[in-house]
PDB file of C-alpha atoms and ligand atoms in Angstrom:
ATOM      1  CA  MET I 155     -27.935 -21.510  -7.849  1.00 77.00           C
ATOM      2  CA  ASN I 156     -30.855 -20.892  -5.544  1.00 94.00           C
ATOM      3  CA  VAL I 157     -30.451 -17.212  -4.695  1.00 97.00           C
ATOM      4  CA  ALA I 158     -33.321 -17.069  -2.201  1.00 97.00           C
ATOM      5  CA  ARG I 159     -32.006 -20.080  -0.321  1.00 97.00           C
ATOM      6  CA  ASN I 160     -28.450 -18.725  -0.250  1.00 97.00           C
ATOM      7  CA  LEU I 161     -29.703 -15.441   1.135  1.00 97.00           C
ATOM      8  CA  GLU I 162     -31.762 -17.140   3.786  1.00 97.00           C
ATOM      9  CA  PHE I 163     -28.775 -19.255   4.816  1.00 96.00           C
ATOM     10  CA  ILE I 164     -26.479 -16.237   5.211  1.00 97.00           C
ATOM     11  CA  LEU I 165     -29.073 -14.097   6.987  1.00 97.00           C
ATOM     12  CA  LYS I 166     -29.680 -16.898   9.475  1.00 96.00           C
ATOM     13  CA  GLU I 167     -25.983 -16.887  10.346  1.00 94.00           C
ATOM     14  CA  LEU I 168     -25.555 -13.131  10.617  1.00 97.00           C
ATOM     15  CA  PRO I 169     -26.309 -11.353  13.891  1.00 97.00           C
ATOM     16  CA  SER I 170     -29.454  -9.293  13.256  1.00 96.00           C
ATOM     17  CA  ALA I 171     -27.581  -5.993  13.697  1.00 96.00           C
ATOM     18  CA  VAL I 172     -25.209  -6.778  10.820  1.00 98.00           C
ATOM     19  CA  LYS I 173     -26.410  -5.505   7.451  1.00 98.00           C
ATOM     20  CA  LEU I 174     -25.967  -7.586   4.326  1.00 98.00           C
ATOM     21  CA  VAL I 175     -24.973  -5.826   1.110  1.00 98.00           C
ATOM     22  CA  ALA I 176     -25.685  -8.266  -1.728  1.00 98.00           C
ATOM     23  CA  VAL I 177     -22.943  -7.663  -4.294  1.00 98.00           C
ATOM     24  CA  THR I 178     -24.467  -7.960  -7.756  1.00 97.00           C
ATOM     25  CA  LYS I 179     -21.513  -7.120 -10.034  1.00 95.00           C
ATOM     26  CA  THR I 180     -21.522  -9.040 -13.350  1.00 93.00           C
ATOM     27  CA  HIS I 181     -24.881 -10.670 -12.551  1.00 94.00           C
ATOM     28  CA  PRO I 182     -27.893 -10.078 -14.806  1.00 94.00           C
ATOM     29  CA  ASP I 183     -31.084  -8.365 -13.700  1.00 95.00           C
ATOM     30  CA  ASP I 184     -33.179 -11.537 -13.546  1.00 95.00           C
ATOM     31  CA  VAL I 185     -30.799 -13.092 -11.026  1.00 95.00           C
ATOM     32  CA  ILE I 186     -30.784  -9.922  -8.922  1.00 97.00           C
ATOM     33  CA  LEU I 187     -34.583  -9.899  -9.015  1.00 98.00           C
ATOM     34  CA  GLN I 188     -34.600 -13.307  -7.359  1.00 98.00           C
ATOM     35  CA  ALA I 189     -32.952 -11.691  -4.341  1.00 98.00           C
ATOM     36  CA  TYR I 190     -35.318  -8.728  -4.580  1.00 98.00           C
ATOM     37  CA  HIS I 191     -38.382 -10.963  -4.627  1.00 98.00           C
ATOM     38  CA  ALA I 192     -36.992 -12.845  -1.637  1.00 97.00           C
ATOM     39  CA  GLY I 193     -37.273  -9.501   0.171  1.00 98.00           C
ATOM     40  CA  HIS I 194     -33.722  -8.204  -0.100  1.00 98.00           C
ATOM     41  CA  ARG I 195     -33.265  -4.466  -0.724  1.00 98.00           C
ATOM     42  CA  ILE I 196     -29.582  -3.627  -0.131  1.00 98.00           C
ATOM     43  CA  PHE I 197     -27.372  -4.164  -3.189  1.00 98.00           C
ATOM     44  CA  GLY I 198     -23.792  -3.202  -3.994  1.00 98.00           C
ATOM     45  CA  GLU I 199     -21.852  -2.612  -7.224  1.00 98.00           C
ATOM     46  CA  ASN I 200     -18.193  -1.793  -7.774  1.00 97.00           C
ATOM     47  CA  LYS I 201     -18.405  -0.059 -11.163  1.00 97.00           C
ATOM     48  CA  VAL I 202     -20.203   3.193 -11.922  1.00 98.00           C
ATOM     49  CA  GLN I 203     -21.599   2.177 -15.305  1.00 98.00           C
ATOM     50  CA  GLU I 204     -23.068  -1.055 -13.989  1.00 97.00           C
ATOM     51  CA  LEU I 205     -24.442   0.672 -10.908  1.00 98.00           C
ATOM     52  CA  VAL I 206     -26.191   3.316 -13.014  1.00 98.00           C
ATOM     53  CA  SER I 207     -27.734   0.881 -15.467  1.00 97.00           C
ATOM     54  CA  LYS I 208     -28.903  -1.510 -12.753  1.00 98.00           C
ATOM     55  CA  HIS I 209     -30.416   1.379 -10.827  1.00 98.00           C
ATOM     56  CA  GLN I 210     -32.316   2.356 -13.983  1.00 98.00           C
ATOM     57  CA  ASN I 211     -33.534  -1.162 -14.772  1.00 97.00           C
ATOM     58  CA  LEU I 212     -34.422  -2.472 -11.330  1.00 98.00           C
ATOM     59  CA  PRO I 213     -37.109  -1.497  -8.782  1.00 98.00           C
ATOM     60  CA  GLY I 214     -36.874   1.986  -7.280  1.00 98.00           C
ATOM     61  CA  ASP I 215     -36.931   0.927  -3.632  1.00 98.00           C
ATOM     62  CA  ILE I 216     -33.526  -0.762  -3.848  1.00 98.00           C
ATOM     63  CA  GLU I 217     -30.840   0.822  -1.674  1.00 98.00           C
ATOM     64  CA  TRP I 218     -27.756   0.982  -3.946  1.00 98.00           C
ATOM     65  CA  HIS I 219     -24.274   0.992  -2.443  1.00 98.00           C
ATOM     66  CA  MET I 220     -21.097   1.915  -4.345  1.00 98.00           C
ATOM     67  CA  ILE I 221     -18.410  -0.414  -3.020  1.00 98.00           C
ATOM     68  CA  GLY I 222     -15.619  -0.124  -5.602  1.00 97.00           C
ATOM     69  CA  HIS I 223     -12.963   2.433  -6.436  1.00 97.00           C
ATOM     70  CA  LEU I 224     -14.603   5.679  -7.552  1.00 98.00           C
ATOM     71  CA  GLN I 225     -13.033   8.186  -9.951  1.00 97.00           C
ATOM     72  CA  THR I 226     -13.878  11.832  -9.341  1.00 98.00           C
ATOM     73  CA  ASN I 227     -15.070  12.382 -12.910  1.00 98.00           C
ATOM     74  CA  LYS I 228     -17.733   9.678 -12.469  1.00 98.00           C
ATOM     75  CA  VAL I 229     -19.153  10.844  -9.158  1.00 98.00           C
ATOM     76  CA  LYS I 230     -21.887  12.890 -10.838  1.00 98.00           C
ATOM     77  CA  TYR I 231     -23.520   9.797 -12.362  1.00 98.00           C
ATOM     78  CA  ILE I 232     -24.272   8.084  -9.046  1.00 98.00           C
ATOM     79  CA  VAL I 233     -24.879  11.041  -6.745  1.00 98.00           C
ATOM     80  CA  PRO I 234     -28.583  11.450  -7.638  1.00 98.00           C
ATOM     81  CA  PHE I 235     -29.500   8.063  -6.174  1.00 98.00           C
ATOM     82  CA  VAL I 236     -26.653   6.314  -4.333  1.00 98.00           C
ATOM     83  CA  HIS I 237     -27.425   5.375  -0.716  1.00 98.00           C
ATOM     84  CA  LEU I 238     -23.902   4.812   0.625  1.00 98.00           C
ATOM     85  CA  ILE I 239     -20.424   5.147  -0.896  1.00 98.00           C
ATOM     86  CA  HIS I 240     -18.063   2.667   0.797  1.00 98.00           C
ATOM     87  CA  SER I 241     -14.903   3.662  -1.018  1.00 98.00           C
ATOM     88  CA  VAL I 242     -13.881   7.239  -0.216  1.00 98.00           C
ATOM     89  CA  ASP I 243     -10.084   7.192  -0.308  1.00 97.00           C
ATOM     90  CA  SER I 244      -9.054  10.843  -0.738  1.00 96.00           C
ATOM     91  CA  ILE I 245     -10.114  14.327   0.271  1.00 97.00           C
ATOM     92  CA  LYS I 246     -10.325  15.191  -3.417  1.00 97.00           C
ATOM     93  CA  LEU I 247     -12.951  12.487  -3.906  1.00 98.00           C
ATOM     94  CA  LEU I 248     -14.858  13.551  -0.784  1.00 98.00           C
ATOM     95  CA  ASN I 249     -14.889  17.185  -1.951  1.00 98.00           C
ATOM     96  CA  THR I 250     -16.191  16.122  -5.352  1.00 98.00           C
ATOM     97  CA  ILE I 251     -18.978  14.053  -3.797  1.00 98.00           C
ATOM     98  CA  ASP I 252     -19.828  17.020  -1.559  1.00 98.00           C
ATOM     99  CA  ARG I 253     -20.067  19.405  -4.504  1.00 98.00           C
ATOM    100  CA  GLU I 254     -22.173  17.062  -6.635  1.00 98.00           C
ATOM    101  CA  ALA I 255     -24.401  16.221  -3.667  1.00 98.00           C
ATOM    102  CA  ALA I 256     -25.047  19.941  -3.106  1.00 98.00           C
ATOM    103  CA  LYS I 257     -26.138  20.295  -6.746  1.00 98.00           C
ATOM    104  CA  ASN I 258     -28.620  17.492  -6.141  1.00 98.00           C
ATOM    105  CA  GLY I 259     -29.831  18.851  -2.816  1.00 98.00           C
ATOM    106  CA  ARG I 260     -28.631  15.734  -1.029  1.00 98.00           C
ATOM    107  CA  VAL I 261     -26.424  14.772   1.889  1.00 98.00           C
ATOM    108  CA  ILE I 262     -24.598  11.563   0.957  1.00 98.00           C
ATOM    109  CA  ASP I 263     -23.401   9.016   3.481  1.00 98.00           C
ATOM    110  CA  CYS I 264     -19.822   7.865   2.915  1.00 98.00           C
ATOM    111  CA  LEU I 265     -17.380   5.419   4.443  1.00 98.00           C
ATOM    112  CA  LEU I 266     -13.649   6.030   4.438  1.00 98.00           C
ATOM    113  CA  GLN I 267     -11.785   3.121   2.875  1.00 98.00           C
ATOM    114  CA  LEU I 268      -8.684   2.080   4.766  1.00 97.00           C
ATOM    115  CA  LYS I 269      -5.936  -0.045   3.340  1.00 96.00           C
ATOM    116  CA  ILE I 270      -5.569  -2.974   5.712  1.00 94.00           C
ATOM    117  CA  ALA I 271      -4.292  -5.641   3.317  1.00 92.00           C
ATOM    118  CA  LYS I 272      -0.703  -6.367   2.453  1.00 86.00           C
ATOM    119  CA  GLU I 273      -1.327  -6.410  -1.308  1.00 82.00           C
ATOM    120  CA  GLU I 274      -0.289  -3.359  -3.283  1.00 79.00           C
ATOM    121  CA  THR I 275      -3.408  -3.491  -5.445  1.00 72.00           C
ATOM    122  CA  LYS I 276      -5.980  -2.635  -2.789  1.00 72.00           C
ATOM    123  CA  TYR I 277      -7.117   0.968  -2.621  1.00 86.00           C
ATOM    124  CA  GLY I 278      -7.482   2.894   0.596  1.00 94.00           C
ATOM    125  CA  MET I 279      -5.947   5.351   3.014  1.00 96.00           C
ATOM    126  CA  ASP I 280      -3.808   4.661   6.046  1.00 94.00           C
ATOM    127  CA  SER I 281      -4.847   6.023   9.440  1.00 92.00           C
ATOM    128  CA  ASP I 282      -2.527   9.049   9.121  1.00 94.00           C
ATOM    129  CA  ASP I 283      -4.275  10.015   5.870  1.00 95.00           C
ATOM    130  CA  VAL I 284      -7.614   9.765   7.682  1.00 97.00           C
ATOM    131  CA  LEU I 285      -6.424  11.961  10.550  1.00 96.00           C
ATOM    132  CA  ALA I 286      -5.106  14.546   8.096  1.00 96.00           C
ATOM    133  CA  MET I 287      -8.379  14.483   6.178  1.00 97.00           C
ATOM    134  CA  LEU I 288     -10.593  14.894   9.239  1.00 98.00           C
ATOM    135  CA  CYS I 289      -8.475  17.809  10.494  1.00 97.00           C
ATOM    136  CA  SER I 290      -8.339  19.597   7.134  1.00 97.00           C
ATOM    137  CA  ALA I 291     -10.215  22.749   6.197  1.00 97.00           C
ATOM    138  CA  ASP I 292     -11.273  20.975   2.995  1.00 96.00           C
ATOM    139  CA  TYR I 293     -13.134  18.435   5.099  1.00 97.00           C
ATOM    140  CA  LYS I 294     -14.605  20.922   7.544  1.00 96.00           C
ATOM    141  CA  GLN I 295     -16.239  22.901   4.756  1.00 96.00           C
ATOM    142  CA  CYS I 296     -18.134  19.840   3.473  1.00 97.00           C
ATOM    143  CA  SER I 297     -21.809  20.059   4.306  1.00 97.00           C
ATOM    144  CA  ASN I 298     -23.301  17.616   1.819  1.00 98.00           C
ATOM    145  CA  VAL I 299     -21.457  14.485   2.861  1.00 98.00           C
ATOM    146  CA  ARG I 300     -21.679  12.612   6.134  1.00 98.00           C
ATOM    147  CA  ILE I 301     -19.008  10.140   7.173  1.00 98.00           C
ATOM    148  CA  THR I 302     -20.804   7.219   8.757  1.00 98.00           C
ATOM    149  CA  GLY I 303     -17.892   4.831   9.249  1.00 98.00           C
ATOM    150  CA  LEU I 304     -15.018   2.896   7.729  1.00 98.00           C
ATOM    151  CA  MET I 305     -14.522   0.161   5.150  1.00 98.00           C
ATOM    152  CA  GLY I 306     -11.679  -2.241   4.486  1.00 97.00           C
ATOM    153  CA  MET I 307     -10.736  -5.352   2.538  1.00 97.00           C
ATOM    154  CA  ALA I 308      -8.492  -8.019   4.002  1.00 96.00           C
ATOM    155  CA  THR I 309      -5.629  -9.691   2.182  1.00 95.00           C
ATOM    156  CA  PHE I 310      -6.690 -12.488  -0.171  1.00 93.00           C
ATOM    157  CA  THR I 311      -5.109 -15.374   1.726  1.00 94.00           C
ATOM    158  CA  SER I 312      -5.998 -18.658   3.364  1.00 95.00           C
ATOM    159  CA  ASP I 313      -4.176 -17.527   6.505  1.00 96.00           C
ATOM    160  CA  GLU I 314      -7.134 -16.803   8.755  1.00 97.00           C
ATOM    161  CA  SER I 315      -5.023 -15.337  11.543  1.00 97.00           C
ATOM    162  CA  GLN I 316      -3.696 -12.743   9.078  1.00 97.00           C
ATOM    163  CA  ILE I 317      -7.259 -11.830   8.044  1.00 97.00           C
ATOM    164  CA  GLU I 318      -8.352 -11.692  11.664  1.00 98.00           C
ATOM    165  CA  LYS I 319      -5.460  -9.372  12.519  1.00 98.00           C
ATOM    166  CA  GLU I 320      -6.335  -7.024   9.656  1.00 97.00           C
ATOM    167  CA  PHE I 321     -10.013  -6.812  10.610  1.00 98.00           C
ATOM    168  CA  GLU I 322      -9.134  -6.254  14.260  1.00 98.00           C
ATOM    169  CA  ASN I 323      -6.786  -3.443  13.228  1.00 97.00           C
ATOM    170  CA  LEU I 324      -9.592  -1.811  11.298  1.00 98.00           C
ATOM    171  CA  ALA I 325     -11.999  -2.171  14.222  1.00 98.00           C
ATOM    172  CA  ASP I 326      -9.370  -0.595  16.448  1.00 98.00           C
ATOM    173  CA  THR I 327      -8.904   2.325  14.048  1.00 97.00           C
ATOM    174  CA  PHE I 328     -12.702   2.711  13.941  1.00 98.00           C
ATOM    175  CA  ARG I 329     -12.867   3.060  17.733  1.00 98.00           C
ATOM    176  CA  LYS I 330     -10.031   5.584  17.793  1.00 97.00           C
ATOM    177  CA  ILE I 331     -11.551   7.741  15.067  1.00 97.00           C
ATOM    178  CA  LYS I 332     -14.963   7.514  16.710  1.00 98.00           C
ATOM    179  CA  ASP I 333     -13.472   8.703  20.024  1.00 98.00           C
ATOM    180  CA  SER I 334     -11.454  11.543  18.499  1.00 97.00           C
ATOM    181  CA  PHE I 335     -13.839  12.927  15.888  1.00 97.00           C
ATOM    182  CA  PHE I 336     -17.344  11.457  16.158  1.00 98.00           C
ATOM    183  CA  LYS I 337     -17.841  10.707  19.846  1.00 96.00           C
ATOM    184  CA  GLU I 338     -21.341  12.164  20.129  1.00 95.00           C
ATOM    185  CA  LYS I 339     -22.332  11.341  16.574  1.00 97.00           C
ATOM    186  CA  THR I 340     -24.565   8.287  16.567  1.00 98.00           C
ATOM    187  CA  TYR I 341     -24.477   8.201  12.759  1.00 98.00           C
ATOM    188  CA  PHE I 342     -20.781   7.243  12.819  1.00 98.00           C
ATOM    189  CA  CYS I 343     -21.508   3.570  13.405  1.00 98.00           C
ATOM    190  CA  GLU I 344     -20.685   1.487  10.330  1.00 98.00           C
ATOM    191  CA  LEU I 345     -17.770  -0.837   9.883  1.00 98.00           C
ATOM    192  CA  SER I 346     -17.995  -2.373   6.414  1.00 98.00           C
ATOM    193  CA  MET I 347     -15.806  -5.465   6.332  1.00 98.00           C
ATOM    194  CA  GLY I 348     -16.220  -9.059   5.264  1.00 98.00           C
ATOM    195  CA  MET I 349     -16.864 -10.765   1.915  1.00 98.00           C
ATOM    196  CA  SER I 350     -17.926 -14.322   0.935  1.00 97.00           C
ATOM    197  CA  ASP I 351     -14.712 -15.959   2.093  1.00 96.00           C
ATOM    198  CA  ASP I 352     -14.042 -14.006   5.258  1.00 97.00           C
ATOM    199  CA  TYR I 353     -17.305 -12.546   6.553  1.00 98.00           C
ATOM    200  CA  LYS I 354     -17.448 -14.776   9.620  1.00 98.00           C
ATOM    201  CA  ILE I 355     -14.038 -13.550  10.740  1.00 98.00           C
ATOM    202  CA  ALA I 356     -15.145  -9.977  10.036  1.00 98.00           C
ATOM    203  CA  VAL I 357     -18.323 -10.313  12.087  1.00 98.00           C
ATOM    204  CA  LYS I 358     -16.335 -11.693  15.003  1.00 98.00           C
ATOM    205  CA  ALA I 359     -14.057  -8.650  14.777  1.00 98.00           C
ATOM    206  CA  GLY I 360     -17.013  -6.239  14.911  1.00 98.00           C
ATOM    207  CA  SER I 361     -18.264  -5.759  11.347  1.00 98.00           C
ATOM    208  CA  THR I 362     -21.668  -4.050  11.048  1.00 98.00           C
ATOM    209  CA  MET I 363     -21.957  -4.498   7.294  1.00 98.00           C
ATOM    210  CA  VAL I 364     -20.798  -7.411   5.147  1.00 98.00           C
ATOM    211  CA  ARG I 365     -20.514  -7.273   1.351  1.00 98.00           C
ATOM    212  CA  ILE I 366     -21.285 -10.674  -0.123  1.00 98.00           C
ATOM    213  CA  GLY I 367     -21.460 -11.641  -3.795  1.00 98.00           C
ATOM    214  CA  SER I 368     -20.457 -15.157  -4.820  1.00 97.00           C
ATOM    215  CA  LEU I 369     -22.014 -16.875  -1.829  1.00 97.00           C
ATOM    216  CA  ILE I 370     -25.409 -15.487  -2.908  1.00 97.00           C
ATOM    217  CA  PHE I 371     -25.207 -15.308  -6.703  1.00 96.00           C
ATOM    218  CA  GLY I 372     -22.516 -17.883  -7.515  1.00 92.00           C
ATOM    219  CA  GLU I 373     -19.205 -17.490  -9.277  1.00 88.00           C
ATOM    220  CA  ARG I 374     -18.742 -14.432 -11.461  1.00 82.00           C
ATOM    221  CA  LYS I 375     -18.037 -14.896 -15.167  1.00 77.00           C
ATOM    222  CA  TYR I 376     -15.969 -12.045 -16.553  1.00 68.00           C
ATOM    223  CA  GLN I 377     -16.030 -11.514 -20.328  1.00 56.00           C
TER     224      GLN I 377
HETATM  225  C1  PLP Q 403     -16.814  -8.096  -5.349  1.00 92.38           C
HETATM  226  C2  PLP Q 403     -16.709  -7.398  -4.067  1.00 92.38           C
HETATM  227  C3  PLP Q 403     -17.224  -7.976  -2.894  1.00 92.38           C
HETATM  228  C4  PLP Q 403     -17.893  -9.332  -2.835  1.00 92.38           C
HETATM  229  O1  PLP Q 403     -17.013 -10.359  -3.151  1.00 92.38           O
HETATM  230  P1  PLP Q 403     -17.408 -11.895  -2.947  1.00 92.38           P
HETATM  231  O2  PLP Q 403     -16.113 -12.563  -2.688  1.00 92.38           O
HETATM  232  O3  PLP Q 403     -18.040 -12.333  -4.216  1.00 92.38           O
HETATM  233  O4  PLP Q 403     -18.339 -11.981  -1.807  1.00 92.38           O
HETATM  234  C5  PLP Q 403     -17.102  -7.245  -1.719  1.00 92.38           C
HETATM  235  N1  PLP Q 403     -16.525  -6.024  -1.686  1.00 92.38           N
HETATM  236  C6  PLP Q 403     -16.022  -5.447  -2.788  1.00 92.38           C
HETATM  237  C7  PLP Q 403     -15.395  -4.098  -2.682  1.00 92.38           C
HETATM  238  C8  PLP Q 403     -16.092  -6.109  -4.013  1.00 92.38           C
HETATM  239  O5  PLP Q 403     -15.592  -5.521  -5.123  1.00 92.38           O
END
C-alpha cells in the first residue's frame, strides 16, 4: 500500500474545489503519518474514542472530522478540537453540541446527515425532519453551532443508477434548504457525499467533500 501514491492519484482525479477527507478508521498512526507527510491535513474518523486518541497522538495541525454516528453523551470529548461534524441527525444532538461548544468558547461547524439510502441501518434524517429542525425554537436559540451543509451515504449496491439517483436527491434537497434557510449565507456550501466505491458518481452529482478510506489506506481489518 503506497499511501502517498494513492492520495496523489485521487487528488489528480478530483476537481480542485472538492475537498478530500481521508478516512483513517482502524488504521495505525504510522500509516496515517504517511498521508500527513505527503501533505494531507484533513482526516476523518467514525468513532469518538479513536478520534480522540488519534487527535492526541498525531500532529496538531490536522483538521479532524467526525463522520460517524455521534451519541450525545460523547459529544464533550470531541468538542474541544473537532473541525467539522458530518453526522448531526437530531435536534437533541445539535443542542448538545451547541451547549458543549459554548463551554469551550467555540462555534462548531456541522453538517446535517440525511438518510438517502434504502437500507434500514443507515442513520440520518429525512427532509421533513430537517425542515422541522430548522424552524424550531430549539434550533434558533443555538449560537455555538453553524450548519454548513448536508451529508449522506448512498445504498451499498452495484447499481450505479440507484446511487446516482440518491446523490442527486441529496443535491436537490441541499439546493432547496439553501434557498429556504441559508440563501445569503455563504458558509452553507458543503455537500459531503461519496466514498471509495462511489465518489466519482457523487462528484458528478455535485459533492464538495468526499470521504475516502480504503482507496487511500487499503482494506480495513476489524478485530
Ligand atoms: C468508513 C467511512 C467512509 C469511507 O469508506 P471507504 O469505503 O473506505 O472509502 C466514509 N464515510 C463514512 C461515514 C464512513 O464511516
